PDB file of C-alpha atoms in Angstrom:
ATOM      1  CA  UNK D 162       0.000   0.000   0.000  1.00 36.00           C
ATOM      2  CA  UNK D 163       1.201   3.484  -0.772  1.00 34.00           C
ATOM      3  CA  UNK D 164       2.647   5.327   2.176  1.00 33.00           C
ATOM      4  CA  UNK D 165       2.200   9.082   2.513  1.00 32.00           C
ATOM      5  CA  UNK D 166       3.982  11.235   5.049  1.00 31.00           C
ATOM      6  CA  UNK D 167       5.115  14.803   5.518  1.00 30.00           C
ATOM      7  CA  UNK D 168       8.849  14.844   4.824  1.00 29.00           C
ATOM      8  CA  UNK D 169      11.106  16.941   7.044  1.00 32.00           C
ATOM      9  CA  UNK D 170      13.895  18.899   5.441  1.00 30.00           C
ATOM     10  CA  UNK D 171      17.077  16.953   4.678  1.00 32.00           C
ATOM     11  CA  UNK D 172      19.585  17.368   7.465  1.00 33.00           C
ATOM     12  CA  UNK D 173      23.362  17.189   7.309  1.00 34.00           C
ATOM     13  CA  UNK D 174      24.417  13.806   8.664  1.00 36.00           C
ATOM     14  CA  UNK D 175      27.572  13.085  10.594  1.00 40.00           C
ATOM     15  CA  UNK D 176      29.867  10.385   9.230  1.00 43.00           C
ATOM     16  CA  UNK D 177      28.890   7.054  10.793  1.00 43.00           C
ATOM     17  CA  UNK D 178      31.396   5.318  13.028  1.00 43.00           C
ATOM     18  CA  UNK D 179      33.737   2.827  11.419  1.00 42.00           C
ATOM     19  CA  UNK D 180      33.030  -0.838  12.137  1.00 42.00           C
ATOM     20  CA  UNK D 181      36.128  -2.952  11.472  1.00 41.00           C
ATOM     21  CA  UNK D 182      35.906  -6.505  10.177  1.00 42.00           C
ATOM     22  CA  UNK D 183      35.560  -9.043  12.940  1.00 45.00           C
ATOM     23  CA  UNK D 184      34.246  -6.500  15.442  1.00 49.00           C
ATOM     24  CA  UNK D 185      31.458  -8.883  16.502  1.00 70.00           C
ATOM     25  CA  UNK D 186      28.292  -7.309  15.158  1.00 85.00           C
ATOM     26  CA  UNK D 187      25.249  -7.152  17.432  1.00 91.00           C
ATOM     27  CA  UNK D 188      22.093  -5.578  16.022  1.00 93.00           C
ATOM     28  CA  UNK D 189      18.761  -4.814  17.672  1.00 94.00           C
ATOM     29  CA  UNK D 190      15.446  -4.090  15.954  1.00 94.00           C
ATOM     30  CA  UNK D 191      15.188  -0.335  15.551  1.00 96.00           C
ATOM     31  CA  UNK D 192      11.662  -0.311  16.926  1.00 94.00           C
ATOM     32  CA  UNK D 193      12.896  -1.827  20.190  1.00 94.00           C
ATOM     33  CA  UNK D 194      14.575   1.442  21.243  1.00 94.00           C
ATOM     34  CA  UNK D 195      12.614   3.887  23.364  1.00 94.00           C
ATOM     35  CA  UNK D 196      15.450   6.389  23.808  1.00 95.00           C
ATOM     36  CA  UNK D 197      15.942   8.537  20.669  1.00 94.00           C
ATOM     37  CA  UNK D 198      19.694   8.790  21.257  1.00 96.00           C
ATOM     38  CA  UNK D 199      20.005   5.008  21.466  1.00 96.00           C
ATOM     39  CA  UNK D 200      17.958   4.637  18.300  1.00 96.00           C
ATOM     40  CA  UNK D 201      20.137   7.153  16.465  1.00 96.00           C
ATOM     41  CA  UNK D 202      23.289   5.412  17.693  1.00 96.00           C
ATOM     42  CA  UNK D 203      22.049   2.035  16.442  1.00 97.00           C
ATOM     43  CA  UNK D 204      21.108   3.490  13.066  1.00 97.00           C
ATOM     44  CA  UNK D 205      24.507   5.197  12.808  1.00 97.00           C
ATOM     45  CA  UNK D 206      26.088   1.833  13.573  1.00 96.00           C
ATOM     46  CA  UNK D 207      24.133   0.330  10.679  1.00 97.00           C
ATOM     47  CA  UNK D 208      25.390   3.079   8.364  1.00 97.00           C
ATOM     48  CA  UNK D 209      28.916   2.466   9.598  1.00 96.00           C
ATOM     49  CA  UNK D 210      28.676  -1.226   8.767  1.00 96.00           C
ATOM     50  CA  UNK D 211      27.345  -0.420   5.290  1.00 96.00           C
ATOM     51  CA  UNK D 212      30.299   1.882   4.714  1.00 95.00           C
ATOM     52  CA  UNK D 213      33.150  -0.020   6.325  1.00 94.00           C
ATOM     53  CA  UNK D 214      31.939  -3.470   7.374  1.00 93.00           C
ATOM     54  CA  UNK D 215      32.686  -6.965   6.156  1.00 93.00           C
ATOM     55  CA  UNK D 216      30.214  -8.266   3.580  1.00 92.00           C
ATOM     56  CA  UNK D 217      28.703 -10.757   6.050  1.00 93.00           C
ATOM     57  CA  UNK D 218      27.932  -7.921   8.492  1.00 95.00           C
ATOM     58  CA  UNK D 219      26.642  -5.769   5.635  1.00 96.00           C
ATOM     59  CA  UNK D 220      24.154  -8.501   4.731  1.00 96.00           C
ATOM     60  CA  UNK D 221      22.941  -8.643   8.341  1.00 95.00           C
ATOM     61  CA  UNK D 222      22.332  -4.881   8.327  1.00 97.00           C
ATOM     62  CA  UNK D 223      20.451  -5.068   5.039  1.00 97.00           C
ATOM     63  CA  UNK D 224      18.370  -7.940   6.414  1.00 96.00           C
ATOM     64  CA  UNK D 225      17.491  -5.879   9.496  1.00 96.00           C
ATOM     65  CA  UNK D 226      16.515  -2.870   7.384  1.00 97.00           C
ATOM     66  CA  UNK D 227      14.355  -5.040   5.122  1.00 96.00           C
ATOM     67  CA  UNK D 228      12.376  -6.426   8.041  1.00 94.00           C
ATOM     68  CA  UNK D 229      12.059  -2.988   9.660  1.00 95.00           C
ATOM     69  CA  UNK D 230      10.713  -1.348   6.509  1.00 95.00           C
ATOM     70  CA  UNK D 231       8.332  -4.208   5.722  1.00 93.00           C
ATOM     71  CA  UNK D 232       6.975  -4.060   9.259  1.00 92.00           C
ATOM     72  CA  UNK D 233       6.591  -0.269   9.112  1.00 92.00           C
ATOM     73  CA  UNK D 234       4.690  -0.464   5.835  1.00 89.00           C
ATOM     74  CA  UNK D 235       2.392  -3.168   7.227  1.00 88.00           C
ATOM     75  CA  UNK D 236       1.722  -0.965  10.262  1.00 86.00           C
ATOM     76  CA  UNK D 237       0.920   2.022   8.070  1.00 84.00           C
ATOM     77  CA  UNK D 238      -1.395  -0.032   5.878  1.00 84.00           C
ATOM     78  CA  UNK D 239      -3.167  -1.270   9.007  1.00 83.00           C
ATOM     79  CA  UNK D 240      -3.424   2.292  10.345  1.00 81.00           C
ATOM     80  CA  UNK D 241      -4.959   3.422   7.062  1.00 81.00           C
ATOM     81  CA  UNK D 242      -7.556   0.668   7.492  1.00 83.00           C
ATOM     82  CA  UNK D 243      -8.383   1.885  10.995  1.00 83.00           C
ATOM     83  CA  UNK D 244      -6.108  -0.462  12.962  1.00 81.00           C
ATOM     84  CA  UNK D 245      -3.232   1.675  14.246  1.00 76.00           C
ATOM     85  CA  UNK D 246      -0.039   0.015  15.510  1.00 71.00           C
ATOM     86  CA  UNK D 247       0.307  -0.593  19.230  1.00 72.00           C
ATOM     87  CA  UNK D 248       4.026   0.179  19.008  1.00 79.00           C
ATOM     88  CA  UNK D 249       4.595   3.951  19.383  1.00 84.00           C
ATOM     89  CA  UNK D 250       8.208   3.524  18.196  1.00 91.00           C
ATOM     90  CA  UNK D 251       7.077   2.628  14.707  1.00 92.00           C
ATOM     91  CA  UNK D 252       6.432   6.269  13.818  1.00 92.00           C
ATOM     92  CA  UNK D 253       9.714   7.351  15.430  1.00 94.00           C
ATOM     93  CA  UNK D 254      11.678   4.883  13.288  1.00 95.00           C
ATOM     94  CA  UNK D 255       9.739   5.930  10.173  1.00 95.00           C
ATOM     95  CA  UNK D 256      10.623   9.579  10.757  1.00 95.00           C
ATOM     96  CA  UNK D 257      14.260   8.598  11.226  1.00 96.00           C
ATOM     97  CA  UNK D 258      14.260   6.814   7.866  1.00 97.00           C
ATOM     98  CA  UNK D 259      12.635   9.823   6.215  1.00 96.00           C
ATOM     99  CA  UNK D 260      15.396  12.074   7.560  1.00 96.00           C
ATOM    100  CA  UNK D 261      18.275   9.788   6.664  1.00 97.00           C
ATOM    101  CA  UNK D 262      17.165   8.036   3.505  1.00 97.00           C
ATOM    102  CA  UNK D 263      19.684   9.915   1.354  1.00 97.00           C
ATOM    103  CA  UNK D 264      22.877   8.733   3.127  1.00 97.00           C
ATOM    104  CA  UNK D 265      21.296   5.288   3.436  1.00 98.00           C
ATOM    105  CA  UNK D 266      20.716   5.003  -0.322  1.00 98.00           C
ATOM    106  CA  UNK D 267      24.203   6.350  -1.031  1.00 98.00           C
ATOM    107  CA  UNK D 268      25.714   3.513   0.982  1.00 97.00           C
ATOM    108  CA  UNK D 269      23.342   0.915  -0.451  1.00 98.00           C
ATOM    109  CA  UNK D 270      24.346   2.048  -3.943  1.00 97.00           C
ATOM    110  CA  UNK D 271      28.004   1.543  -3.053  1.00 97.00           C
ATOM    111  CA  UNK D 272      27.277  -1.916  -1.630  1.00 96.00           C
ATOM    112  CA  UNK D 273      25.142  -2.890  -4.636  1.00 96.00           C
ATOM    113  CA  UNK D 274      28.031  -2.014  -6.930  1.00 94.00           C
ATOM    114  CA  UNK D 275      30.516  -3.968  -4.839  1.00 94.00           C
ATOM    115  CA  UNK D 276      28.495  -7.145  -4.331  1.00 94.00           C
ATOM    116  CA  UNK D 277      27.378  -7.343  -7.954  1.00 93.00           C
ATOM    117  CA  UNK D 278      30.884  -6.788  -9.301  1.00 91.00           C
ATOM    118  CA  UNK D 279      32.133  -9.510  -6.947  1.00 90.00           C
ATOM    119  CA  UNK D 280      29.369 -11.857  -8.124  1.00 89.00           C
ATOM    120  CA  UNK D 281      30.098 -11.064 -11.764  1.00 87.00           C
ATOM    121  CA  UNK D 282      33.793 -11.809 -11.302  1.00 87.00           C
ATOM    122  CA  UNK D 283      32.945 -15.160  -9.711  1.00 86.00           C
ATOM    123  CA  UNK D 284      30.585 -16.091 -12.558  1.00 83.00           C
ATOM    124  CA  UNK D 285      33.256 -15.230 -15.108  1.00 82.00           C
ATOM    125  CA  UNK D 286      35.308 -18.192 -13.944  1.00 81.00           C
ATOM    126  CA  UNK D 287      32.894 -20.470 -12.098  1.00 79.00           C
ATOM    127  CA  UNK D 288      29.593 -20.971 -10.303  1.00 78.00           C
ATOM    128  CA  UNK D 289      27.877 -18.186  -8.361  1.00 77.00           C
ATOM    129  CA  UNK D 290      28.256 -18.990  -4.676  1.00 81.00           C
ATOM    130  CA  UNK D 291      25.370 -18.883  -2.198  1.00 85.00           C
ATOM    131  CA  UNK D 292      27.123 -16.111  -0.262  1.00 87.00           C
ATOM    132  CA  UNK D 293      27.457 -13.868  -3.335  1.00 88.00           C
ATOM    133  CA  UNK D 294      23.865 -14.541  -4.372  1.00 89.00           C
ATOM    134  CA  UNK D 295      22.598 -13.749  -0.855  1.00 92.00           C
ATOM    135  CA  UNK D 296      24.463 -10.426  -0.755  1.00 94.00           C
ATOM    136  CA  UNK D 297      23.061  -9.388  -4.134  1.00 94.00           C
ATOM    137  CA  UNK D 298      19.499 -10.364  -3.185  1.00 95.00           C
ATOM    138  CA  UNK D 299      19.542  -8.445   0.086  1.00 96.00           C
ATOM    139  CA  UNK D 300      21.001  -5.353  -1.601  1.00 96.00           C
ATOM    140  CA  UNK D 301      18.140  -5.396  -4.111  1.00 96.00           C
ATOM    141  CA  UNK D 302      15.494  -6.234  -1.492  1.00 96.00           C
ATOM    142  CA  UNK D 303      16.555  -3.346   0.737  1.00 97.00           C
ATOM    143  CA  UNK D 304      16.388  -0.903  -2.148  1.00 98.00           C
ATOM    144  CA  UNK D 305      13.059  -2.398  -3.246  1.00 97.00           C
ATOM    145  CA  UNK D 306      11.585  -1.670   0.173  1.00 96.00           C
ATOM    146  CA  UNK D 307      12.772   1.943  -0.054  1.00 97.00           C
ATOM    147  CA  UNK D 308      11.296   2.440  -3.521  1.00 97.00           C
ATOM    148  CA  UNK D 309       8.061   0.515  -2.934  1.00 93.00           C
ATOM    149  CA  UNK D 310       6.232   3.801  -2.277  1.00 87.00           C
ATOM    150  CA  UNK D 311       6.867   7.500  -2.835  1.00 91.00           C
ATOM    151  CA  UNK D 312       7.562   8.782   0.683  1.00 94.00           C
ATOM    152  CA  UNK D 313      11.160   7.603   1.133  1.00 95.00           C
ATOM    153  CA  UNK D 314      12.360   8.269  -2.460  1.00 96.00           C
ATOM    154  CA  UNK D 315      11.016  11.823  -2.133  1.00 95.00           C
ATOM    155  CA  UNK D 316      13.861  12.544   0.289  1.00 95.00           C
ATOM    156  CA  UNK D 317      16.637  11.699  -2.185  1.00 97.00           C
ATOM    157  CA  UNK D 318      18.891  14.281  -3.774  1.00 96.00           C
ATOM    158  CA  UNK D 319      19.346  14.204  -7.552  1.00 96.00           C
ATOM    159  CA  UNK D 320      22.984  13.140  -7.243  1.00 96.00           C
ATOM    160  CA  UNK D 321      22.050  10.178  -5.075  1.00 97.00           C
ATOM    161  CA  UNK D 322      19.290   8.968  -7.383  1.00 96.00           C
ATOM    162  CA  UNK D 323      21.428   9.481 -10.495  1.00 95.00           C
ATOM    163  CA  UNK D 324      24.254   7.464  -8.962  1.00 95.00           C
ATOM    164  CA  UNK D 325      21.912   4.587  -8.170  1.00 96.00           C
ATOM    165  CA  UNK D 326      20.379   4.601 -11.661  1.00 95.00           C
ATOM    166  CA  UNK D 327      23.843   4.486 -13.201  1.00 93.00           C
ATOM    167  CA  UNK D 328      24.935   1.538 -11.055  1.00 94.00           C
ATOM    168  CA  UNK D 329      21.765  -0.465 -11.763  1.00 94.00           C
ATOM    169  CA  UNK D 330      21.894   0.123 -15.518  1.00 91.00           C
ATOM    170  CA  UNK D 331      25.502  -1.017 -15.648  1.00 90.00           C
ATOM    171  CA  UNK D 332      24.555  -4.201 -13.796  1.00 91.00           C
ATOM    172  CA  UNK D 333      21.709  -4.816 -16.248  1.00 90.00           C
ATOM    173  CA  UNK D 334      24.166  -4.993 -19.177  1.00 87.00           C
ATOM    174  CA  UNK D 335      26.590  -7.293 -17.355  1.00 87.00           C
ATOM    175  CA  UNK D 336      26.972 -10.321 -19.639  1.00 84.00           C
ATOM    176  CA  UNK D 337      28.247 -12.513 -16.813  1.00 84.00           C
ATOM    177  CA  UNK D 338      24.965 -12.270 -14.900  1.00 82.00           C
ATOM    178  CA  UNK D 339      22.970 -13.812 -17.735  1.00 78.00           C
ATOM    179  CA  UNK D 340      25.111 -16.927 -18.038  1.00 77.00           C
ATOM    180  CA  UNK D 341      23.542 -18.821 -15.118  1.00 73.00           C
ATOM    181  CA  UNK D 342      20.061 -19.283 -13.742  1.00 75.00           C
ATOM    182  CA  UNK D 343      20.965 -17.481 -10.508  1.00 79.00           C
ATOM    183  CA  UNK D 344      22.227 -14.530 -12.512  1.00 81.00           C
ATOM    184  CA  UNK D 345      19.060 -14.448 -14.610  1.00 86.00           C
ATOM    185  CA  UNK D 346      16.998 -14.201 -11.429  1.00 89.00           C
ATOM    186  CA  UNK D 347      19.124 -11.265 -10.286  1.00 90.00           C
ATOM    187  CA  UNK D 348      18.660  -9.552 -13.644  1.00 92.00           C
ATOM    188  CA  UNK D 349      14.882  -9.908 -13.313  1.00 93.00           C
ATOM    189  CA  UNK D 350      15.037  -8.385  -9.831  1.00 94.00           C
ATOM    190  CA  UNK D 351      17.177  -5.529 -11.170  1.00 95.00           C
ATOM    191  CA  UNK D 352      14.558  -4.834 -13.840  1.00 95.00           C
ATOM    192  CA  UNK D 353      11.745  -4.766 -11.280  1.00 96.00           C
ATOM    193  CA  UNK D 354      13.744  -2.388  -9.067  1.00 97.00           C
ATOM    194  CA  UNK D 355      14.393  -0.039 -11.992  1.00 95.00           C
ATOM    195  CA  UNK D 356      10.658   0.043 -12.729  1.00 95.00           C
ATOM    196  CA  UNK D 357       9.904   0.867  -9.089  1.00 96.00           C
ATOM    197  CA  UNK D 358      12.466   3.684  -9.154  1.00 96.00           C
ATOM    198  CA  UNK D 359      10.890   5.136 -12.296  1.00 95.00           C
ATOM    199  CA  UNK D 360       7.414   4.756 -10.801  1.00 95.00           C
ATOM    200  CA  UNK D 361       7.963   6.199  -7.329  1.00 96.00           C
ATOM    201  CA  UNK D 362      10.867   8.642  -7.591  1.00 95.00           C
ATOM    202  CA  UNK D 363      10.994  12.280  -8.615  1.00 94.00           C
ATOM    203  CA  UNK D 364      10.277  12.104 -12.364  1.00 93.00           C
ATOM    204  CA  UNK D 365      12.456  15.111 -13.163  1.00 94.00           C
ATOM    205  CA  UNK D 366      15.382  13.494 -11.350  1.00 94.00           C
ATOM    206  CA  UNK D 367      15.010  10.089 -12.994  1.00 93.00           C
ATOM    207  CA  UNK D 368      14.651  11.433 -16.522  1.00 92.00           C
ATOM    208  CA  UNK D 369      17.559  13.828 -15.986  1.00 94.00           C
ATOM    209  CA  UNK D 370      19.672  10.912 -14.768  1.00 91.00           C
ATOM    210  CA  UNK D 371      18.816   8.881 -17.869  1.00 89.00           C
ATOM    211  CA  UNK D 372      19.517  11.827 -20.158  1.00 90.00           C
ATOM    212  CA  UNK D 373      22.870  12.411 -18.501  1.00 87.00           C
ATOM    213  CA  UNK D 374      23.814   8.806 -19.295  1.00 84.00           C
ATOM    214  CA  UNK D 375      22.988   9.427 -22.961  1.00 81.00           C
ATOM    215  CA  UNK D 376      25.219  12.505 -22.970  1.00 81.00           C
ATOM    216  CA  UNK D 377      28.045  10.733 -21.173  1.00 77.00           C
ATOM    217  CA  UNK D 378      27.672   7.050 -22.020  1.00 67.00           C
ATOM    218  CA  UNK D 379      29.732   4.772 -19.772  1.00 64.00           C
ATOM    219  CA  UNK D 380      32.129   2.462 -21.693  1.00 66.00           C
ATOM    220  CA  UNK D 381      30.256  -0.579 -20.380  1.00 60.00           C
ATOM    221  CA  UNK D 382      27.011   0.563 -22.012  1.00 54.00           C
ATOM    222  CA  UNK D 383      28.817   1.275 -25.291  1.00 56.00           C
ATOM    223  CA  UNK D 384      30.368  -2.186 -25.274  1.00 55.00           C
ATOM    224  CA  UNK D 385      27.009  -3.805 -24.513  1.00 48.00           C
ATOM    225  CA  UNK D 386      25.326  -1.964 -27.377  1.00 47.00           C
ATOM    226  CA  UNK D 387      28.106  -2.996 -29.767  1.00 51.00           C
ATOM    227  CA  UNK D 388      27.743  -6.616 -28.670  1.00 53.00           C
ATOM    228  CA  UNK D 389      23.992  -6.540 -29.248  1.00 50.00           C
ATOM    229  CA  UNK D 390      24.470  -5.185 -32.784  1.00 51.00           C
ATOM    230  CA  UNK D 391      27.127  -7.735 -33.669  1.00 51.00           C
TER     231      UNK D 391
END
């Protein structure tokens, strides 16, 4: 169900704390925090893992965010039907996501690029591993939850959205992904995500991002077009 909410102005975010590999990651559901400072600290920790963490910890953060956003959207759908959530923290977490969606998507874009390039390199020489496939799926699922309605994408800057569009389009023309059934499933998910972005994001931003790619075509897109014409 579509989610509508009044968006606060974007705020300058502090750089999240670094989380070194092997630090022993412990995550709590965001809606379990009743102290706003503790909630912010936990969310900053999640951003730190997305920026600096080992891929296994990154997947755990993306899994947490997926469940949080799915639960929030279920609560909002229930509230719209006259059954408001009994958890008062749900709205607090939703407002936090509205404020910090831009840095979150920036880091998810970076992780999407990294995990898909790693998966592509593996498929170039062998079989896609379960770990690589899991990382790619959670990256796409987290972004899908963000772009499933218009409220969260409305908080994105043009540069952030354009960067994500560029990364996803480059993954869509990756020949290695189409060589195996697992890769084909990822390509289908990439296509669905692109459609959601076009559907629920700022139309001026998305079309400007696509036009900018036509004016400055990445070498990968040029090579893919040449291969299709051959």
